[in-house]
Structure formats: structure tokens, C-alpha cells
Coordinates of C-alpha atoms in Angstrom, one line a residue:
Chain I
M869 CA -16.2 -2.3 35.5
E870 CA -14.8 -3.7 32.2
I871 CA -18.4 -4.9 31.3
L872 CA -19.8 -1.4 31.8
M873 CA -17.0 0.1 29.7
S874 CA -17.6 -2.4 27.0
I875 CA -21.3 -1.5 26.8
L876 CA -20.4 2.2 26.7
I877 CA -17.9 1.6 23.9
G878 CA -20.4 -0.4 22.1
F879 CA -22.9 2.5 22.2
L880 CA -20.1 4.9 21.0
F881 CA -19.4 2.5 18.0
M882 CA -23.1 2.3 17.3
A883 CA -23.6 6.0 17.2
A884 CA -20.4 6.4 15.1
V885 CA -21.6 3.9 12.5
Y886 CA -25.0 5.5 12.4
L887 CA -23.5 9.0 11.8
I888 CA -20.9 7.8 9.3
L889 CA -23.7 6.3 7.2
S890 CA -25.6 9.6 7.1
R891 CA -25.6 12.0 4.2
S892 CA -24.2 15.2 5.6
L893 CA -20.4 15.6 5.6
L894 CA -20.2 17.2 9.0
R895 CA -22.2 14.4 10.6
I896 CA -19.8 11.9 9.1
I897 CA -16.8 13.8 10.7
I898 CA -18.6 13.9 14.0
G899 CA -19.1 10.1 13.6
T900 CA -15.3 9.6 13.0
G901 CA -14.7 11.6 16.2
L902 CA -17.0 9.3 18.2
L903 CA -15.3 6.3 16.5
S904 CA -11.9 7.4 17.7
H905 CA -13.2 8.1 21.2
G906 CA -14.6 4.6 21.3
T907 CA -11.3 3.2 20.0
H908 CA -9.3 4.9 22.7
L909 CA -11.6 3.9 25.5
L910 CA -11.4 0.3 24.1
L911 CA -7.6 0.4 24.3
L912 CA -7.8 1.6 27.9
T913 CA -10.3 -1.2 28.8
M914 CA -8.4 -3.9 27.0
G915 CA -5.3 -3.1 28.9
G916 CA -7.2 -4.0 32.1
L917 CA -8.6 -1.4 34.5
G918 CA -6.7 -2.8 37.5
G919 CA -3.9 -0.9 39.3
K920 CA -4.5 1.5 42.1
S921 CA -1.9 4.2 41.3
A922 CA -1.0 6.3 38.3
P923 CA 2.1 5.0 36.5
V924 CA 4.5 7.4 38.1
L925 CA 7.2 6.0 40.2
A926 CA 6.8 6.8 43.9
D927 CA 8.0 5.4 47.2
G928 CA 5.9 2.7 48.8
I929 CA 3.6 2.0 45.9
T930 CA 3.7 -1.4 44.2
D931 CA 0.3 -1.6 42.3
Y932 CA 0.5 0.6 39.2
A933 CA -1.9 0.9 36.3
D934 CA -0.6 -0.6 33.1
P935 CA 1.4 2.2 31.5
L936 CA 1.6 0.7 27.9
P937 CA -2.1 1.3 26.8
Q938 CA -1.8 4.9 28.0
A939 CA 1.1 5.5 25.8
L940 CA -0.7 3.8 22.9
I941 CA -3.7 6.0 23.5
L942 CA -1.7 9.1 23.6
T943 CA -0.2 8.3 20.3
A944 CA -3.5 7.4 18.7
I945 CA -5.1 10.6 20.1
V946 CA -2.6 12.9 18.4
I947 CA -2.8 10.9 15.2
S948 CA -6.5 11.1 15.0
F949 CA -6.4 14.8 16.0
G950 CA -4.2 15.5 13.0
V951 CA -6.4 13.4 10.6
T952 CA -9.5 15.1 12.0
A953 CA -8.1 18.6 11.5
F954 CA -7.1 17.7 7.9
S955 CA -10.5 16.2 7.2
L956 CA -12.4 19.2 8.6
V957 CA -10.3 21.6 6.4
L958 CA -10.9 19.3 3.4
A959 CA -14.7 19.3 4.1
Y960 CA -14.6 23.1 4.2
R961 CA -12.7 23.3 0.9
A962 CA -15.0 20.8 -0.7
Y963 CA -18.0 22.7 0.5
K964 CA -16.5 25.9 -1.1
V965 CA -15.6 24.2 -4.4
V966 CA -18.3 21.6 -4.9
G967 CA -21.0 23.7 -3.3
T968 CA -22.7 21.0 -1.3
D969 CA -22.1 18.9 1.8
N970 CA -24.4 16.2 0.7
M971 CA -22.5 13.0 0.0
D972 CA -25.1 11.7 -2.4
L973 CA -24.4 14.7 -4.7
M974 CA -20.6 14.2 -4.5
K975 CA -20.7 11.4 -7.1
G976 CA -19.3 11.1 -10.5
N977 CA -16.5 12.8 -12.4
E978 CA -16.3 16.0 -14.3
D979 CA -18.1 14.5 -17.3
N980 CA -21.5 13.9 -15.7
D981 CA -21.7 16.6 -13.1
Chain N
M1089 CA 26.8 -0.8 10.8
I1090 CA 24.0 -2.0 13.1
N1091 CA 21.7 0.9 12.2
L1092 CA 21.9 0.0 8.5
L1093 CA 18.3 -1.2 8.3
L1094 CA 17.0 2.2 9.5
F1095 CA 18.7 4.1 6.6
P1096 CA 16.0 3.5 4.0
V1097 CA 13.5 4.9 6.5
L1098 CA 15.5 7.8 7.9
I1099 CA 17.1 9.1 4.7
P1100 CA 13.8 10.0 3.0
F1101 CA 12.5 11.4 6.3
L1102 CA 15.6 13.7 6.7
F1103 CA 15.5 14.9 3.1
A1104 CA 11.8 15.5 3.3
A1105 CA 12.3 17.7 6.4
V1106 CA 15.0 19.7 4.6
L1107 CA 12.8 20.1 1.5
L1108 CA 10.2 21.8 3.7
L1109 CA 12.5 24.8 4.1
F1110 CA 12.5 26.1 0.5
P1111 CA 9.2 25.1 -1.2
K1112 CA 9.3 27.8 -4.0
K1113 CA 12.7 26.8 -5.4
V1114 CA 11.6 24.1 -7.8
K1115 CA 15.0 23.3 -9.3
A1116 CA 16.5 22.8 -5.8
Q1117 CA 13.5 20.7 -4.7
R1118 CA 14.0 18.4 -7.7
I1119 CA 17.8 18.0 -7.2
V1120 CA 17.6 17.4 -3.5
T1121 CA 14.8 14.8 -3.9
M1122 CA 16.8 12.9 -6.5
I1123 CA 19.9 13.0 -4.3
G1124 CA 17.9 11.7 -1.3
L1125 CA 16.4 8.9 -3.3
L1126 CA 19.8 7.9 -4.7
F1127 CA 21.2 7.8 -1.2
A1128 CA 18.3 5.8 0.1
L1129 CA 18.5 3.4 -2.8
A1130 CA 22.2 2.8 -2.3
S1131 CA 21.6 2.1 1.4
S1132 CA 18.8 -0.3 0.6
F1133 CA 21.1 -2.2 -1.8
V1134 CA 23.8 -2.4 0.9
L1135 CA 21.0 -3.7 3.2
L1136 CA 20.0 -6.3 0.7
Y1137 CA 23.6 -7.5 0.4
K1138 CA 23.9 -7.6 4.2
V1139 CA 20.7 -9.6 4.7
K1140 CA 21.8 -12.0 2.0
V1141 CA 25.2 -12.6 3.6
D1142 CA 24.3 -12.4 7.3
G1143 CA 20.7 -13.5 7.5
V1144 CA 17.8 -11.6 9.1
Q1145 CA 18.8 -8.2 10.6
A1146 CA 17.1 -7.1 13.8
L1147 CA 17.6 -4.0 15.8
T1148 CA 15.8 -3.0 19.0
L1149 CA 15.9 0.7 19.4
G1150 CA 17.4 2.3 22.5
S1151 CA 19.3 -0.8 23.6
W1152 CA 16.2 -2.2 25.3
A1153 CA 15.9 -5.9 25.5
P1154 CA 13.7 -7.2 22.6
P1155 CA 10.1 -7.5 23.7
F1156 CA 10.2 -4.2 25.6
G1157 CA 11.6 -1.8 23.0
I1158 CA 10.5 -1.2 19.4
T1159 CA 12.2 -3.7 17.2
M1160 CA 13.0 -3.1 13.5
V1161 CA 13.4 -6.3 11.5
S1162 CA 14.8 -6.6 8.0
D1163 CA 14.5 -10.0 6.5
M1164 CA 14.9 -10.7 2.7
F1165 CA 11.2 -10.1 2.0
S1166 CA 11.1 -6.7 3.6
A1167 CA 14.5 -5.7 2.3
M1168 CA 13.5 -6.5 -1.3
L1169 CA 10.2 -4.6 -0.9
V1170 CA 12.1 -1.5 0.5
T1171 CA 14.4 -1.6 -2.4
S1172 CA 11.6 -1.8 -5.0
S1173 CA 9.6 0.9 -3.4
L1174 CA 12.6 3.3 -3.5
L1175 CA 13.2 2.2 -7.1
I1176 CA 9.7 3.0 -8.1
A1177 CA 9.7 6.3 -6.3
F1178 CA 12.9 7.3 -8.1
F1179 CA 11.3 6.8 -11.5
V1180 CA 8.0 8.4 -10.5
V1181 CA 9.9 11.5 -9.3
W1182 CA 12.0 11.6 -12.5
Y1183 CA 8.7 11.4 -14.5
S1184 CA 7.1 14.1 -12.3
F1185 CA 9.7 16.7 -13.5
S1186 CA 7.9 17.1 -16.8
S1187 CA 4.5 15.9 -15.8
I1188 CA 3.2 17.2 -12.5
G1189 CA 3.4 21.0 -13.1
E1190 CA 5.1 23.8 -11.2
A1191 CA 2.1 24.7 -9.1
R1192 CA 2.0 21.4 -7.4
E1193 CA 5.8 21.2 -7.2
K1194 CA 5.8 24.4 -5.2
A1195 CA 3.1 23.1 -2.9
F1196 CA 5.2 20.5 -1.0
Y1197 CA 4.8 17.7 -3.6
Y1198 CA 8.3 16.2 -3.2
P1199 CA 8.3 16.3 0.6
A1200 CA 4.9 14.5 0.6
I1201 CA 6.4 11.8 -1.6
L1202 CA 9.4 11.4 0.6
F1203 CA 7.3 11.3 3.8
M1204 CA 5.1 8.6 2.1
L1205 CA 8.3 6.6 1.4
T1206 CA 9.2 6.9 5.1
G1207 CA 5.9 5.4 6.0
V1208 CA 6.0 2.7 3.4
N1209 CA 9.6 1.6 4.2
G1210 CA 8.9 1.8 7.9
A1211 CA 5.8 -0.4 7.5
F1212 CA 7.9 -2.9 5.6
T1213 CA 10.7 -2.9 8.2
T1214 CA 9.0 -2.6 11.5
G1215 CA 8.8 -5.5 14.0
D1216 CA 6.2 -4.0 16.3
I1217 CA 2.5 -4.1 15.6
F1218 CA 1.6 -0.7 17.0
N1219 CA 4.6 0.8 15.3
M1220 CA 3.2 -0.6 12.1
F1221 CA 0.0 1.3 12.8
V1222 CA 2.0 4.5 13.2
F1223 CA 3.9 4.0 10.0
F1224 CA 0.6 3.2 8.3
E1225 CA -0.6 6.6 9.5
V1226 CA 2.6 8.3 8.2
L1227 CA 2.1 6.9 4.8
L1228 CA -1.7 7.5 4.8
M1229 CA -1.3 11.2 5.9
S1230 CA 1.1 11.8 3.1
S1231 CA -1.2 10.0 0.7
Y1232 CA -4.1 12.3 1.7
V1233 CA -1.9 15.3 0.9
L1234 CA -0.9 13.8 -2.5
I1235 CA -4.4 12.8 -3.5
V1236 CA -5.9 16.2 -2.8
L1237 CA -2.9 18.3 -3.9
G1238 CA -4.0 20.6 -6.7
G1239 CA -7.6 20.9 -5.4
E1240 CA -9.5 20.1 -8.5
K1241 CA -13.2 19.3 -8.0
V1242 CA -12.9 15.6 -8.7
Q1243 CA -9.9 15.3 -6.4
L1244 CA -11.8 17.0 -3.5
K1245 CA -14.8 14.7 -4.0
E1246 CA -12.8 11.5 -4.1
S1247 CA -10.3 12.3 -1.4
I1248 CA -13.1 12.8 1.1
K1249 CA -14.2 9.2 0.5
Y1250 CA -10.6 8.0 0.6
I1251 CA -10.0 9.7 3.9
I1252 CA -13.2 8.5 5.6
V1253 CA -12.5 4.9 4.5
N1254 CA -9.0 5.1 5.8
I1255 CA -10.0 6.7 9.1
V1256 CA -12.4 3.9 9.7
S1257 CA -9.9 1.2 8.8
S1258 CA -7.3 2.9 11.0
S1259 CA -9.7 2.8 13.9
L1260 CA -10.3 -0.8 13.2
F1261 CA -6.6 -1.4 13.3
V1262 CA -6.2 0.2 16.7
I1263 CA -9.2 -1.8 18.0
T1264 CA -7.7 -5.1 16.7
V1265 CA -4.3 -4.2 18.3
G1266 CA -6.2 -3.6 21.5
Y1267 CA -7.9 -7.0 21.3
L1268 CA -4.6 -8.7 20.5
Y1269 CA -2.9 -6.9 23.4
S1270 CA -5.5 -8.1 25.8
V1271 CA -5.0 -11.7 24.6
V1272 CA -1.2 -11.9 24.5
G1273 CA 0.0 -8.8 26.5
T1274 CA 2.7 -7.8 24.1
L1275 CA 3.1 -5.7 20.9
N1276 CA 6.4 -7.0 19.6
M1277 CA 5.6 -9.2 16.5
A1278 CA 8.1 -11.9 17.3
D1279 CA 6.9 -12.1 20.9
I1280 CA 3.3 -12.1 19.7
S1281 CA 4.2 -15.1 17.5
V1282 CA 5.7 -17.0 20.4
K1283 CA 2.8 -16.2 22.7
L1284 CA 0.1 -17.2 20.2
A1285 CA 1.9 -20.5 19.5
E1286 CA 1.8 -21.1 23.3
I1287 CA -2.0 -20.4 23.4
G1288 CA -2.6 -22.7 20.4
P1289 CA -5.9 -22.9 18.5
S1290 CA -8.5 -20.7 20.2
G1291 CA -11.7 -18.9 19.1
I1292 CA -10.6 -15.4 20.0
V1293 CA -7.3 -15.7 18.0
T1294 CA -9.2 -16.7 14.9
V1295 CA -11.5 -13.7 15.4
I1296 CA -8.5 -11.4 15.7
A1297 CA -7.0 -13.0 12.5
V1298 CA -10.2 -12.2 10.6
L1299 CA -10.2 -8.7 12.0
F1300 CA -6.6 -8.2 10.8
L1301 CA -7.8 -9.5 7.4
I1302 CA -10.5 -6.9 7.3
V1303 CA -8.1 -4.0 8.4
F1304 CA -5.4 -4.9 5.9
G1305 CA -7.9 -5.9 3.3
I1306 CA -9.3 -2.4 3.2
K1307 CA -5.8 -1.0 2.7
G1308 CA -5.0 -3.7 0.1
G1309 CA -8.2 -3.7 -1.8
I1310 CA -9.4 -7.3 -1.5
F1311 CA -12.9 -8.5 -2.6
P1312 CA -15.7 -7.0 -0.5
L1313 CA -13.4 -4.1 0.7
F1314 CA -12.0 -2.7 -2.5
F1315 CA -15.0 -0.5 -3.3
W1316 CA -13.2 2.8 -2.5
L1317 CA -10.2 2.0 -4.7
P1318 CA -11.4 2.6 -8.3
G1319 CA -12.8 6.0 -7.7
S1320 CA -10.1 7.3 -5.4
Y1321 CA -7.2 6.2 -7.6
A1322 CA -8.6 7.8 -10.7
A1323 CA -8.7 11.2 -9.2
P1324 CA -5.0 12.4 -8.7
P1325 CA -2.5 13.1 -11.5
I1326 CA -0.7 10.1 -13.1
P1327 CA 2.6 10.1 -11.2
V1328 CA 0.6 10.0 -7.9
I1329 CA -1.6 7.2 -9.2
A1330 CA 1.6 5.3 -10.3
L1331 CA 3.0 5.7 -6.7
F1332 CA -0.3 4.7 -5.1
G1333 CA -1.0 1.8 -7.4
A1334 CA 2.5 0.4 -7.1
L1335 CA 3.0 0.9 -3.4
L1336 CA 0.0 1.6 -1.2
T1337 CA -2.1 -1.6 -1.8
K1338 CA 1.1 -3.6 -1.6
V1339 CA 1.7 -2.4 2.0
G1340 CA -1.7 -4.0 2.9
V1341 CA -0.8 -7.2 1.0
Y1342 CA 2.6 -7.3 2.8
A1343 CA 0.9 -6.8 6.2
I1344 CA -1.6 -9.7 5.5
M1345 CA 1.3 -12.0 4.4
R1346 CA 3.3 -11.0 7.4
T1347 CA 0.6 -11.5 10.0
Y1348 CA -0.8 -14.7 8.3
T1349 CA 2.7 -16.3 8.2
L1350 CA 4.0 -15.1 11.6
F1351 CA 1.0 -14.9 13.9
F1352 CA -2.0 -16.9 12.8
T1353 CA -0.6 -20.4 12.0
T1354 CA -2.5 -22.4 14.5
D1355 CA -5.9 -22.5 12.8
V1356 CA -4.9 -22.5 9.2
G1357 CA -7.9 -24.6 8.1
Y1358 CA -10.2 -21.7 8.7
T1359 CA -8.2 -18.5 8.3
H1360 CA -6.2 -19.5 5.2
T1361 CA -9.2 -21.0 3.5
L1362 CA -11.1 -17.7 4.0
L1363 CA -8.1 -15.9 2.6
M1364 CA -8.1 -18.2 -0.4
I1365 CA -11.8 -17.8 -1.1
L1366 CA -11.5 -14.0 -0.8
S1367 CA -8.5 -13.8 -3.1
I1368 CA -10.3 -15.8 -5.8
L1369 CA -13.4 -13.5 -5.5
T1370 CA -11.0 -10.5 -5.7
I1371 CA -9.7 -11.8 -9.0
V1372 CA -13.2 -12.2 -10.3
V1373 CA -14.3 -8.7 -9.6
G1374 CA -11.0 -7.4 -10.8
C1375 CA -11.5 -9.2 -14.1
I1376 CA -15.0 -7.9 -14.5
G1377 CA -13.9 -4.3 -13.9
A1378 CA -10.9 -4.6 -16.2
L1379 CA -13.1 -5.6 -19.1
A1380 CA -16.0 -3.3 -18.3
Y1381 CA -14.4 0.1 -18.8
F1382 CA -13.2 2.1 -21.8
D1383 CA -11.2 4.3 -19.5
V1384 CA -7.5 3.5 -19.5
K1385 CA -7.0 4.5 -15.9
Q1386 CA -9.8 2.3 -14.7
I1387 CA -8.5 -0.7 -16.7
I1388 CA -5.1 -0.6 -15.0
I1389 CA -6.7 0.2 -11.6
Y1390 CA -8.8 -3.0 -11.8
N1391 CA -5.6 -4.8 -12.8
I1392 CA -4.2 -3.8 -9.4
V1393 CA -7.1 -5.5 -7.8
I1394 CA -6.5 -8.7 -9.8
A1395 CA -2.8 -8.7 -8.9
V1396 CA -3.7 -8.4 -5.2
G1397 CA -5.9 -11.5 -5.5
V1398 CA -3.2 -13.5 -7.3
I1399 CA -0.5 -12.6 -4.7
L1400 CA -2.8 -13.5 -1.7
F1401 CA -3.9 -16.7 -3.3
G1402 CA -0.2 -17.8 -3.5
A1403 CA 0.3 -16.8 0.1
S1404 CA -2.9 -18.6 1.3
V1405 CA -1.6 -22.0 0.0
M1406 CA 1.3 -21.9 2.5
N1407 CA 3.7 -24.2 0.7
E1408 CA 7.1 -23.3 -0.7
S1409 CA 6.2 -22.8 -4.4
G1410 CA 3.1 -20.8 -3.6
M1411 CA 4.9 -18.5 -1.2
M1412 CA 7.9 -18.0 -3.4
G1413 CA 5.6 -17.3 -6.3
S1414 CA 3.8 -14.6 -4.2
V1415 CA 7.1 -13.0 -3.3
F1416 CA 8.2 -13.0 -7.0
Y1417 CA 4.8 -11.7 -8.1
L1418 CA 4.6 -9.0 -5.5
I1419 CA 7.9 -7.4 -6.6
H1420 CA 7.0 -7.9 -10.2
D1421 CA 3.7 -6.2 -9.7
I1422 CA 5.2 -3.1 -7.9
L1423 CA 7.6 -2.6 -10.9
I1424 CA 5.2 -3.3 -13.7
K1425 CA 2.2 -1.3 -12.3
G1426 CA 4.6 1.7 -12.0
A1427 CA 5.7 1.2 -15.6
L1428 CA 2.2 0.8 -16.9
F1429 CA 0.9 3.9 -15.2
L1430 CA 3.8 5.9 -16.5
L1431 CA 3.2 4.7 -20.1
I1432 CA -0.6 5.3 -20.1
G1433 CA 0.2 8.7 -18.5
I1434 CA 2.1 9.5 -21.7
I1435 CA -0.9 8.3 -23.8
I1436 CA -3.2 10.5 -21.8
K1437 CA -0.9 13.4 -22.2
I1438 CA -0.7 13.0 -25.9
T1439 CA -4.4 12.5 -26.6
G1440 CA -5.7 14.7 -23.8
T1441 CA -8.3 12.1 -22.8
S1442 CA -8.5 8.8 -21.0
D1443 CA -11.3 7.5 -23.1
L1444 CA -10.2 4.7 -25.4
R1445 CA -12.9 5.4 -27.9
K1446 CA -11.5 8.8 -28.6
M1447 CA -8.0 7.6 -29.3
G1448 CA -6.4 5.9 -32.3
G1449 CA -3.4 5.6 -34.6
L1450 CA -0.7 6.6 -32.2
M1451 CA 1.6 4.0 -33.7
K1452 CA 2.5 6.1 -36.7
R1453 CA 3.9 9.0 -34.7
Y1454 CA 4.9 7.3 -31.5
P1455 CA 6.2 3.8 -32.4
M1456 CA 8.6 3.6 -29.4
L1457 CA 5.8 4.2 -27.0
G1458 CA 3.7 1.5 -28.7
W1459 CA 6.3 -1.2 -28.6
V1460 CA 7.4 -0.5 -25.0
Y1461 CA 3.7 -0.6 -24.0
L1462 CA 3.3 -3.9 -25.7
V1463 CA 6.3 -5.4 -24.0
V1464 CA 5.0 -4.2 -20.6
A1465 CA 1.5 -5.5 -21.3
F1466 CA 2.9 -8.9 -22.2
G1467 CA 5.0 -8.8 -19.0
L1468 CA 1.8 -8.1 -17.0
A1469 CA 0.0 -11.0 -18.5
G1470 CA 3.0 -13.3 -17.8
I1471 CA 4.3 -14.2 -21.3
P1472 CA 7.4 -16.4 -20.6
P1473 CA 10.6 -14.5 -20.9
L1474 CA 9.0 -11.5 -19.2
S1475 CA 8.6 -10.7 -15.5
G1476 CA 5.1 -11.9 -14.7
F1477 CA 5.7 -15.4 -15.8
I1478 CA 7.8 -17.0 -13.1
G1479 CA 5.7 -15.7 -10.2
K1480 CA 2.5 -16.9 -11.7
L1481 CA 4.0 -20.2 -12.7
L1482 CA 5.1 -20.8 -9.1
I1483 CA 1.8 -19.7 -7.7
V1484 CA -0.1 -22.1 -10.0
Q1485 CA 2.4 -24.9 -9.2
G1486 CA 1.8 -24.2 -5.5
G1487 CA -1.9 -24.4 -6.1
F1488 CA -1.6 -27.8 -7.7
E1489 CA 0.6 -29.1 -4.9
G1490 CA -2.0 -27.9 -2.4
D1491 CA -4.7 -29.8 -4.3
L1492 CA -6.5 -26.6 -5.4
L1493 CA -7.0 -27.7 -9.0
W1494 CA -9.9 -25.5 -10.0
Q1495 CA -8.5 -22.4 -8.3
S1496 CA -5.2 -22.8 -10.1
I1497 CA -6.9 -23.2 -13.4
F1498 CA -8.8 -20.1 -12.6
I1499 CA -5.6 -18.1 -12.0
L1500 CA -4.4 -19.2 -15.4
A1501 CA -7.7 -18.2 -17.0
S1502 CA -7.5 -14.8 -15.3
S1503 CA -4.2 -14.2 -17.1
L1504 CA -6.0 -14.3 -20.4
I1505 CA -8.5 -11.6 -19.2
V1506 CA -5.6 -9.5 -18.0
L1507 CA -4.0 -9.8 -21.4
L1508 CA -7.2 -9.0 -23.2
S1509 CA -7.8 -5.9 -21.0
V1510 CA -4.4 -4.4 -21.7
I1511 CA -4.3 -5.4 -25.3
R1512 CA -7.6 -3.6 -25.8
I1513 CA -5.7 -0.4 -24.8
F1514 CA -3.0 -1.3 -27.4
I1515 CA -5.5 -1.9 -30.2
Y1516 CA -7.7 1.1 -29.5
A1517 CA -4.9 3.6 -28.9
F1518 CA -2.2 2.5 -31.3
W1519 CA -4.0 0.9 -34.2
G1520 CA -6.5 2.4 -36.6
E1521 CA -6.8 5.9 -38.0
E1522 CA -5.2 8.8 -36.3
K1523 CA -7.8 10.6 -34.2
G1524 CA -7.8 14.0 -32.6
E1525 CA -4.8 16.3 -32.3
H1526 CA -1.5 15.5 -30.5
L1527 CA -1.2 17.9 -27.5
I1528 CA 2.5 17.3 -26.6
S1529 CA 5.8 18.6 -27.9
D1530 CA 8.5 16.2 -29.0
K1531 CA 10.8 17.4 -26.3
K1532 CA 8.3 16.8 -23.5
Y1533 CA 7.5 13.4 -25.0
R1534 CA 11.1 12.4 -24.9
H1535 CA 11.4 13.6 -21.3
L1536 CA 8.4 11.6 -20.2
L1537 CA 9.4 8.5 -22.2
A1538 CA 12.9 8.2 -20.7
P1539 CA 11.9 7.2 -17.1
A1540 CA 9.1 4.9 -18.4
I1541 CA 11.4 3.1 -20.8
T1542 CA 14.1 2.6 -18.1
L1543 CA 11.5 1.2 -15.7
A1544 CA 10.2 -1.1 -18.5
T1545 CA 13.7 -2.3 -19.1
I1546 CA 14.1 -3.1 -15.4
T1547 CA 10.9 -5.2 -15.5
V1548 CA 12.2 -7.1 -18.5
L1549 CA 15.6 -7.7 -16.8
Y1550 CA 13.6 -8.9 -13.7
G1551 CA 12.0 -11.5 -15.8
V1552 CA 15.0 -12.5 -17.9
G1553 CA 17.3 -12.6 -14.9
A1554 CA 14.8 -14.5 -12.7
E1555 CA 17.4 -17.3 -12.2
Y1556 CA 19.8 -14.9 -10.4
L1557 CA 16.9 -13.7 -8.1
V1558 CA 15.9 -17.2 -7.0
P1559 CA 18.4 -17.4 -4.0
F1560 CA 17.0 -14.0 -2.8
M1561 CA 13.4 -15.2 -3.2
G1562 CA 14.3 -18.4 -1.5
D1563 CA 15.6 -16.6 1.6
A1564 CA 12.4 -14.5 1.7
T1565 CA 10.3 -17.6 1.4
N1566 CA 12.2 -19.5 4.1
V1567 CA 11.6 -16.8 6.7
L1568 CA 7.9 -16.6 5.8
L1569 CA 7.4 -20.3 6.1
D1570 CA 9.6 -20.8 9.2
P1571 CA 8.8 -18.0 11.7
S1572 CA 11.4 -19.3 14.1
L1573 CA 14.1 -17.7 11.9
Y1574 CA 12.4 -14.4 12.4
I1575 CA 11.9 -14.9 16.1
D1576 CA 15.5 -16.1 16.7
A1577 CA 16.9 -13.1 14.9
V1578 CA 14.8 -10.7 17.1
F1579 CA 15.7 -12.5 20.4
E1580 CA 19.3 -13.1 19.5
G1581 CA 21.4 -13.0 22.6
V1582 CA 18.4 -12.6 25.0
K1583 CA 16.8 -16.0 25.4

């Protein structure tokens, strides 16, 4: 199971890198979204996919999934959610002010616009 | 006072939360920010004294036994960094009063600074690797706000790049933590150190060490990963650049020094040689950049890159003089980069441009600014009684002791280029005929100069009083070179 997950995560990273290297700003943000999905799945996989039961204490169950990676993922999800929301609004503002979403045209300072 | 080491983290946080309530009252914002910083500074000095007297302070939150709860650790190294970050923030905020403009002050400028300090001080103090990630995000999120605040065209363009680079490096951080967790099964830094020592030299640990170097190298701006830094740092207003240049890259440098002295000590031949080579290359590109530009901001920004290389070279040698030199130079660099940015901020305010070729003859009307700038420039280059000298001396001495002859000579040569780059600013801006009109009133000039001169005085005292600081630096170096002091402090009374 871990092998399968690793391959899937590898594909997510591949797609994320491809999108981040593209020119359009929105594609880049979609790329960062895929990157954080891959990261979170990787945390889950690296903690081990063993354990039969969800980490909630109950009578008669001894084999729980590792609760720590789940807490880490939950933290990382809300953080990346906040950052993604910020970067989306920033992309919107930049599109309004600069007038383009093409990263190639977002070079230089005020002098050589 | 067992919670003492949390105060420098919590006080800026609480004051920032209070400041959110009345964004439009600029006077109140200023006063409350200053009070908060003074309280935090006082607590950090008490902490410094406490660490000096009682040794490394460790606190595991919520009364959990150490590897299971989040541990905060304050050794001399982190206590000194916390103190200097609060000090620099104090002067930057003071400078901001007459520099940043009311529009930005009304748009949550001061809360963003205080939240950033929470993140910086937390990252310096934490003893848990995932908690360090969270504090990194706290400081990065506030730095996103600070870099884009004002919404000018150039800020919008550059902040997009800054944010994307940092999103990628944060993802890499989480990935690396995931790998490390699957190898050692713990997140507590002291516990990781113990477990990695048990595992011994192993391929995967070296891979993780290099991944950490990449992650923190992006934050710190080391050689192949510094590409985002010159553009992004030139975009925001001067007080923000001063804060970024003094603090943000240093957090990355601190994290590299911490992980490479605490975790990855089993395969030093590979990892630390890599760090050494990269730090030398960092100095090379920094020197090239510092000489290439006629823009005062870019010159100082590339000097940040050079300093990062020098500090990491000292750390990569792993002997007592080299490490002590790095600690000395790190604190010196935080203070002096802050002072330099505040001073060139005044030059830019006076002339209305950051292009050296359009300036000239400032010495006649602003002699005080000129001489203070010259002293700070000499301090940066490391002229003996001033602050940059002792750190670089120890780093070079450590290099010679570690049989790194050419690299050490190279560090000395880079000082010349640093001196040349900052003296060029002095010659172009202060000598020659007066050019252009002066865009600043005398009253505002005095208001801007006061914090810059005070900070410059502190850097001079730091150099002149180096002898009094040696015991503190010695304590910091001992903990870095002997991780068992750190580990014992964390596990005190448990094992």
C-alpha cells in the first residue's frame, strides 16, 4: 500500500512542478495546491499506514492508527489553506493593478515597465 | 518563573492581538507597540541573565514528559538571538514613525511586525521540529503582509514571487519532516538527536540532512537558492527591508546551524563539506552582486548574502573558534544590517532616488549622516575596534585550525570587496558636487536620524565591548558543539 501511495504522491509532485513552472499565475496556484496535497499524503504515508482503527479511544480495541501524523496534517492543511487564500487574493489584485497574469511580463521595476 | 522563556514569544503576540482592535488610531498604535516591545525586550534580558546563571532553560508545555509534549528550549544562542531581534524591531518601529506613512500605519502595519516577531522568536526558541515549521509559517505569513502592504505595482509583482518560493520551501519543509519522522519516529529535537546518534551514519540520514539544507537554504539565501532574494527585498519600504534583511534570512541560518550541530553530526565529512563549499560560493555571488549595482538597496541586499556565507562557513568548520566566530558574526550582522538599512533609508529619503549616479555632495548639508554611515560601513567590513572584526577574526582562525587555508584567505579577501562596495556608496553619495534637490525637512531628518544613530552606537559598543560578551558567546558555542548539554536540559528529571 505504501508503494502505491508513494507512486501517487510522486505523480502529484510531478504535476505540481510542471504547473508551477508554467507562465500563467492561476496555473501556478493550482500547482501549489497539488503540491500541498502531495505533501499531506506523504505525511500520512510516512507515518505508516498500519492500524485497524481510527485513533479514538474505545473499549476492546488495541490496534490504532498513528495519531501524530494526522494532527500534523490537520495543522499543515489549515496553514496551506490560509496561504492559498492569501495568494489567490494577491493574484487577483496583481491582475487588476499590473493588468496581466503572465509571469514573464511581471519582471522589472517601475523604471523599465 | 518557569515560563520566562515564553515571554519574548507571548508578549509580542498579545500586544499584536490588542492592536488589531483599533487600527485607525495611529498614535495609540505607536505607543502600544513601543510599550509591548519594551516589555518583551526587558523579559528577554531577564531570560539572558537566567540562562547565563542557570544554564540551558527547557520547558515542555502542558506538563507532558519531554518527548511527548512540545518543548521550548532557550540556550544562550537562542536567547541572544531573541534579544537582538527584539532590539532591532524596537529601532525599526521607532524609525517607522516618521518613515512609513499613515496609510500603512492604519492598515495593520504594527500588528504585522509584532506577529512577525512572534514567529521569529518562536522559531529561535522552539525545541520541536514541527513546531519550528509552524513558527516559520507565522513569520512568513506576517512577512507576506508586510511585503505587499501599500499595494504598489512593484510590491505586487515581487511579492507573488516571494510567496510562491516560500510556499514551495514550506512544502519541502513538511516533506522533510515527514521523512525524518519515518526514520526516527519523533519530532522533539533533543529526542531526534538521541535517536539519530543511535542510528549512526546512514544514507537516508544524509539525504535528510541535505534536504534540510535546501529548505533552510531557501529561507536563508545560500548560493543556488538565493535567486528570489534581491528582487523581493528591494520592493517594500525601507523599514520593512531593514526588518527582513536583519531577521528573516538569519532565521534560516539559525535553523541550519541548529540542525547541523544537533542532528547531523554522524556523517560530517559529507554534509559539512557540502555546507562549506556552498557557503564559499554564496560569498562569491554576494561579492559579484555587491559590486555590480549602482542601486544602494541592491548593494546592501547582496551584502546580506555575503554575510550568510561567512556565518555558515564558520559553522561548517565545527571547531570552537569557528563556531564562536559564527555566533559573534550572526549577532553583529543582525545589528549592523539594521543600522545600514536605516541609514541608506535616510539617504534615499533625502535624494528621492536609490541610484548612486544621481546622488552627490550630501556631506555639506548632512555631515552627521555621513560620518555615522562611514563608521557603520567600517564596522560591516570588520575594521578592528568595530563590531565585524572579532567575529571574522575567529571564523578565519577556525578556518586555519581546520586546515582550510585557501577558504580562510578567501574570507579575508571578501572583506575587501565588502568594504569597497559600501565605500562606493559613501564616495558617490557624500563626496563631490551637490546634485538634485533635498526632499526632506530638517525636523523629519532629525527624527529619522535618531534611531539610526542609536543603533549605530550599539553596534560600535558591541565591537568595543567584545571582551564582556565572550563568556556569553562561549556558553552559546559550548551548547552548539556539545549537544548533550541541550539534550540533558530537555530531559532533565525524566531519564
